[in-house]
Short mmCIF file of C-alpha atoms in Angstrom, two decimals:
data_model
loop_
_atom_site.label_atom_id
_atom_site.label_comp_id
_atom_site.label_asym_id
_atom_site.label_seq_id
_atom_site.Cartn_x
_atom_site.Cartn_y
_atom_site.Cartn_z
CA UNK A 75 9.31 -7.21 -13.73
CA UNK A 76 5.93 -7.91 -12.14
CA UNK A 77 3.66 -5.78 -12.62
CA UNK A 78 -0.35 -4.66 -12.08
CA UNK A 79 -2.29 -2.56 -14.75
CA UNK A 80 -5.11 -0.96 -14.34
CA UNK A 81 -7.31 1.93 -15.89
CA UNK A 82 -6.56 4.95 -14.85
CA UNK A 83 -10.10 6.36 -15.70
CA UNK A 84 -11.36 8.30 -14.05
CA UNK A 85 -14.47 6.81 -14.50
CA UNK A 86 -17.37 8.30 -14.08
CA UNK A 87 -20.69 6.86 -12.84
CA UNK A 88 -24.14 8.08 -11.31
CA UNK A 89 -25.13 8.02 -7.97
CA UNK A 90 -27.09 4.50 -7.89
CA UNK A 91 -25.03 2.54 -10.46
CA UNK A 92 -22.58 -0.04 -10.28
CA UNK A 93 -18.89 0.89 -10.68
CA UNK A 94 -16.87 -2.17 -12.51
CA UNK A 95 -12.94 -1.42 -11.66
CA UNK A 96 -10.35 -4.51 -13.19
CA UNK A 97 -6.95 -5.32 -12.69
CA UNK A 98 -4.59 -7.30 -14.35
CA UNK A 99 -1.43 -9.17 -12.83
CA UNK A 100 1.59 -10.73 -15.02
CA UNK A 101 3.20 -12.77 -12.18
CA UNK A 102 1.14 -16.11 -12.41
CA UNK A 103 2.63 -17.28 -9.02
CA UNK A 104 0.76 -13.96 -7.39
CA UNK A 105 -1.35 -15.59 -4.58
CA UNK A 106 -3.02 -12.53 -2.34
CA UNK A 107 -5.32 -9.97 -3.88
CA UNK A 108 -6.41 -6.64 -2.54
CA UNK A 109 -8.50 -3.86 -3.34
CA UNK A 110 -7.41 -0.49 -1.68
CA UNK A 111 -9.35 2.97 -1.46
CA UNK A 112 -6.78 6.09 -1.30
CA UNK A 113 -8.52 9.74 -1.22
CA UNK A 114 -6.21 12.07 -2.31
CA UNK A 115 -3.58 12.79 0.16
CA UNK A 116 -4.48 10.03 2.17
CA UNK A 117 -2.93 6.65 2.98
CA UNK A 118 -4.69 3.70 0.87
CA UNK A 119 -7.15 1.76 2.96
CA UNK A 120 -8.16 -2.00 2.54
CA UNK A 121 -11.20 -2.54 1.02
CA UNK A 122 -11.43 -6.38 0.07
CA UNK A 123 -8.99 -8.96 -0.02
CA UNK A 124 -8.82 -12.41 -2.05
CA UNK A 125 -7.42 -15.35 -2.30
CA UNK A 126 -9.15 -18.09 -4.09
CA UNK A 127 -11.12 -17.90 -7.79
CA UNK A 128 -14.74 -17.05 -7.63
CA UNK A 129 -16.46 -14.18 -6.01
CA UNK A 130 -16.52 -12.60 -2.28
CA UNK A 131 -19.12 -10.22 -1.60
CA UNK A 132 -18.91 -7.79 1.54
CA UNK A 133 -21.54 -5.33 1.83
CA UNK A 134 -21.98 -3.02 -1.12
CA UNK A 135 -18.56 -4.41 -2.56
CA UNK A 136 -18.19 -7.54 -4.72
CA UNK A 137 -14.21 -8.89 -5.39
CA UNK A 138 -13.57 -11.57 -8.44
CA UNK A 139 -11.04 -13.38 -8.75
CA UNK A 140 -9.90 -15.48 -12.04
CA UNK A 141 -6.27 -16.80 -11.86
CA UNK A 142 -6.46 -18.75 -15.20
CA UNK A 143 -7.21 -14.94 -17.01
CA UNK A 144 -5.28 -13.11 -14.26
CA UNK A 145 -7.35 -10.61 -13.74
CA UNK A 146 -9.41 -9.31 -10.74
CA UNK A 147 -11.89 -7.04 -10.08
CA UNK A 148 -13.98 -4.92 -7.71
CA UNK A 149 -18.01 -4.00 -8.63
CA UNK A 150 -19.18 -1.45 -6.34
CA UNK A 151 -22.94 -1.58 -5.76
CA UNK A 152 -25.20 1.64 -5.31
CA UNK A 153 -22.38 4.01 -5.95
CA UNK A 154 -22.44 6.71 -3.90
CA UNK A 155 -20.28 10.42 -3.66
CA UNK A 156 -18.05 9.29 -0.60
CA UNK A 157 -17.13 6.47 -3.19
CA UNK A 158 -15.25 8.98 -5.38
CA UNK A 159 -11.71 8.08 -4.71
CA UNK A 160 -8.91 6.48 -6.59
CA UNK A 161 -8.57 2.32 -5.95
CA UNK A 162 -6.00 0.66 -5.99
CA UNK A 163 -5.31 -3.11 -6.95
CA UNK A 164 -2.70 -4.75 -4.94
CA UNK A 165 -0.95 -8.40 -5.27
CA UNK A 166 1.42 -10.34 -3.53
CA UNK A 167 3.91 -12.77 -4.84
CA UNK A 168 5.08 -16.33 -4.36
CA UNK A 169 7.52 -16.75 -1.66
CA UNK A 170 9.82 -13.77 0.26
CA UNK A 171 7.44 -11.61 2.84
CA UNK A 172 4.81 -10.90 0.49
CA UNK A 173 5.20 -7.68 -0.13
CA UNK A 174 2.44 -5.50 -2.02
CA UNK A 175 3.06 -4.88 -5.81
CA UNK A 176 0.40 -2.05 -6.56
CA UNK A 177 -1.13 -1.27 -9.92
CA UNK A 178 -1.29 3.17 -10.11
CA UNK A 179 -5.14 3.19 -9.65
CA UNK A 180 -8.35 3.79 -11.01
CA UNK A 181 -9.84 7.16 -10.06
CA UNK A 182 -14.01 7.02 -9.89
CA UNK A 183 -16.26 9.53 -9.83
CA UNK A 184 -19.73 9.55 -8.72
CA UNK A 185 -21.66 12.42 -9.65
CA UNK A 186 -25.23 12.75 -7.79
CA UNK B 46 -9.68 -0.30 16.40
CA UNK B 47 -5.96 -0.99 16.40
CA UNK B 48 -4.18 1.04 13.39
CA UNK B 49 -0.60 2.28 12.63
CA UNK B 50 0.37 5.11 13.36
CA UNK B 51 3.41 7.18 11.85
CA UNK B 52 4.88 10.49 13.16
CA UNK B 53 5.44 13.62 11.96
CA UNK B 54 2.52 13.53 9.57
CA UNK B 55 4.34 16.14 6.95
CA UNK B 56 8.21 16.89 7.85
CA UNK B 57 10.39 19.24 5.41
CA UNK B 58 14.15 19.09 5.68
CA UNK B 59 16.60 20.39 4.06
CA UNK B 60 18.56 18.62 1.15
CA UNK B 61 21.93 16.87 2.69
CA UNK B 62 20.01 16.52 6.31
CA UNK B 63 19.49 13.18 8.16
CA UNK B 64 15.62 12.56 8.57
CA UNK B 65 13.55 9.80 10.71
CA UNK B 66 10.19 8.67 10.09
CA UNK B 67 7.99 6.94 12.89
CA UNK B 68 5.70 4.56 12.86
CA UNK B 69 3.81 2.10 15.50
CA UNK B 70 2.24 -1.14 13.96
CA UNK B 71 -0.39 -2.41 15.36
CA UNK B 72 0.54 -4.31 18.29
CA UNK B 73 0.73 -7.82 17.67
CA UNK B 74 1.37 -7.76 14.39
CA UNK B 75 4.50 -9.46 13.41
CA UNK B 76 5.79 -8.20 9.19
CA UNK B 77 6.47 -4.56 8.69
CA UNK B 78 6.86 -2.46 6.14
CA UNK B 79 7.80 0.96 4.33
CA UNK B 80 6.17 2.04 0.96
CA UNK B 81 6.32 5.35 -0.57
CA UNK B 82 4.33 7.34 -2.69
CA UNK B 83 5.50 10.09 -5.26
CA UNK B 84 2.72 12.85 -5.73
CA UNK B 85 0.49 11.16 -9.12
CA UNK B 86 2.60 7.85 -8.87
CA UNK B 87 2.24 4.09 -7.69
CA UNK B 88 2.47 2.90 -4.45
CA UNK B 89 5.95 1.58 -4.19
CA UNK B 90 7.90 -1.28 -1.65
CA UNK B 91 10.75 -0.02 0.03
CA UNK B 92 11.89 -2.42 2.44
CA UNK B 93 10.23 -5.57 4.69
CA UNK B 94 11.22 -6.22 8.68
CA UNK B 95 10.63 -9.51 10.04
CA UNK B 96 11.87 -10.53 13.05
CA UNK B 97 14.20 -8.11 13.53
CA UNK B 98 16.01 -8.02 10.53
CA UNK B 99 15.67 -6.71 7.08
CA UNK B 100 13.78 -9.75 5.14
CA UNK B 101 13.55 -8.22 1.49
CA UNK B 102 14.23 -4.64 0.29
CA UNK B 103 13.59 -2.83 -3.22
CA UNK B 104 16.18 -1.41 -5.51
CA UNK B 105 15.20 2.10 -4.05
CA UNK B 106 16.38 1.18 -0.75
CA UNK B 107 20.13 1.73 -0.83
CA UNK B 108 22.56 2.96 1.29
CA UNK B 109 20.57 6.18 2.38
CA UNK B 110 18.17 3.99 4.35
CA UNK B 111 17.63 2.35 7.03
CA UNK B 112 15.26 0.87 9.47
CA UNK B 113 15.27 0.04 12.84
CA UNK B 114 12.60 -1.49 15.70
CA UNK B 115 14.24 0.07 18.87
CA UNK B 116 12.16 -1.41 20.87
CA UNK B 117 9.27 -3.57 21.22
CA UNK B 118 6.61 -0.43 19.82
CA UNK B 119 8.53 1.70 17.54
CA UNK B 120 9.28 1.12 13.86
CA UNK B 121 11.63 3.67 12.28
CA UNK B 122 12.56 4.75 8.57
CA UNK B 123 16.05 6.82 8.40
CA UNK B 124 17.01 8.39 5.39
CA UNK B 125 20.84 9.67 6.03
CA UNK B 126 21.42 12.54 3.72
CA UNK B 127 17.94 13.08 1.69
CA UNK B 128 17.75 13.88 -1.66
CA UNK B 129 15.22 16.19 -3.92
CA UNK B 130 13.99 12.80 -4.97
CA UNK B 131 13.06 11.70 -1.63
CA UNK B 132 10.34 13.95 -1.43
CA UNK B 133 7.23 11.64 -1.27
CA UNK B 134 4.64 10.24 1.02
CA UNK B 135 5.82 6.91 3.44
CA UNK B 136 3.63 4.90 4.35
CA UNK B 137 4.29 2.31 7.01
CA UNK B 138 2.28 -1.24 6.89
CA UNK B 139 2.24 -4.56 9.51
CA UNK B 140 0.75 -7.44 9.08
CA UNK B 141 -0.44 -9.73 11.54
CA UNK B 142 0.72 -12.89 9.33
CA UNK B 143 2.14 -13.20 6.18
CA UNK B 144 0.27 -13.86 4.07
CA UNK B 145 -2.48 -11.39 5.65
CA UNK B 146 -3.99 -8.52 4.61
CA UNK B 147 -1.71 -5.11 5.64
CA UNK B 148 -3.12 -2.26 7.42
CA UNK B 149 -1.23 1.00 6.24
CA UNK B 150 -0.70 4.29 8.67
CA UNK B 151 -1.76 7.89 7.79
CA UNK B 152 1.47 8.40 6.08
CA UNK B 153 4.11 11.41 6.46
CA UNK B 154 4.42 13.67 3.44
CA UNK B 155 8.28 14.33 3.40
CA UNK B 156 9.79 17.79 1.20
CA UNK B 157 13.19 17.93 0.72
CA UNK B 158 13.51 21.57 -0.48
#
């Protein structure tokens, strides 16, 4: 069973800071990484995708990537309220049509 | 901005009745697909559509569902007699390539009372 873990949190961070979300993946073969935003009762939007080890940086969002560890994650700079939502890590397999195996989410909350 | 876009946005049917969920991916996009989400739990594959034919489905998606491009727009979900259990957000994705990011639609909350 593949599967994505992540911490459910919620974590809680000032207006300002940094939030650090992670994400670990057991299938090795997993290839495409995403980082969705979901507010409650909404439909999860894309955030950041990856694809290759290292870091990729757009705007106030930074994505890492480290295959060898398996883990990825998503550093949000200069947190701010609108941030507050639950994100969700997303990977794709090997093979077949790629669909989206999705850890349940980290919810963050930034306070002012 | 192109997006997906799923009709009704919150439909509640009865427990035994047939129900159809709508969606439009965006227009050149070529992979579709169904998720659902049960209120407080993971985002979870139902079924992929590629080139007009099922290409991989989930154990989830048995004999109660279907899908169906009727025509060159439309992408539909049918669930044939719903369940209690089916009570859950869809949410319909396409993807322009495979191995592409997906763009979800707005979702339709279904309640099967």
């Amino acid at each position: 069973q593949k599967e994505v873990e992540q911490n459910s949190g919620p974590l809680s961070v000032p207006e300002g800071a940094i939030a650090s979300l992670n994400c670990t993946y057991s299938d090795r073969g997993s290839q495409s990484f995403f980082w969705y935003r979901q507010y409650s009762g909404k439909s999860p939007e894309l955030i950041m995708s990856i694809y290759s080890n290292g870091d990729k940086e757009d705007g106030r969002f930074t994505a890492q990537l480290n295959k060898a560890s398996q883990y990825v994650s998503l550093l949000i700079r200069d947190s701010q309220p609108s941030d507050s939502a639950t994100y969700l890590c997303a990977v794709t397999g090997e093979g077949g049509y790629n669909k989206l195996i999705f850890g349940a989410g980290t919810r963050l909350a930034v306070h002012p | 901005e192109p997006e997906v876009t799923q009709t009704p946005s919150h439909q509640v049917t009865q427990m035994g009745q047939e129900v159809i969920l709508r969606c439009v991916p965006i227009s050149n996009h070529l992979y579709f697909y169904w998720y659902r989400q049960i209120l407080g739990q993971k985002v979870e594959f139902l079924v992929s559509f590629y080139n007009n034919e099922i290409s991989e489905k989930s154990e989830i998606f048995d004999d109660q569902f279907s899908v169906e491009r009727p025509d060159g727009s439309n992408f539909t979900l049918k669930i044939r007699s719903t369940k209690l259990e089916d009570s859950a957000m869809y949410f319909c994705a396409s993807k322009l390539q495979v191995n592409t990011e997906a763009f979800f639609g707005q979702g339709t909350r279904l309640t099967v009372v």
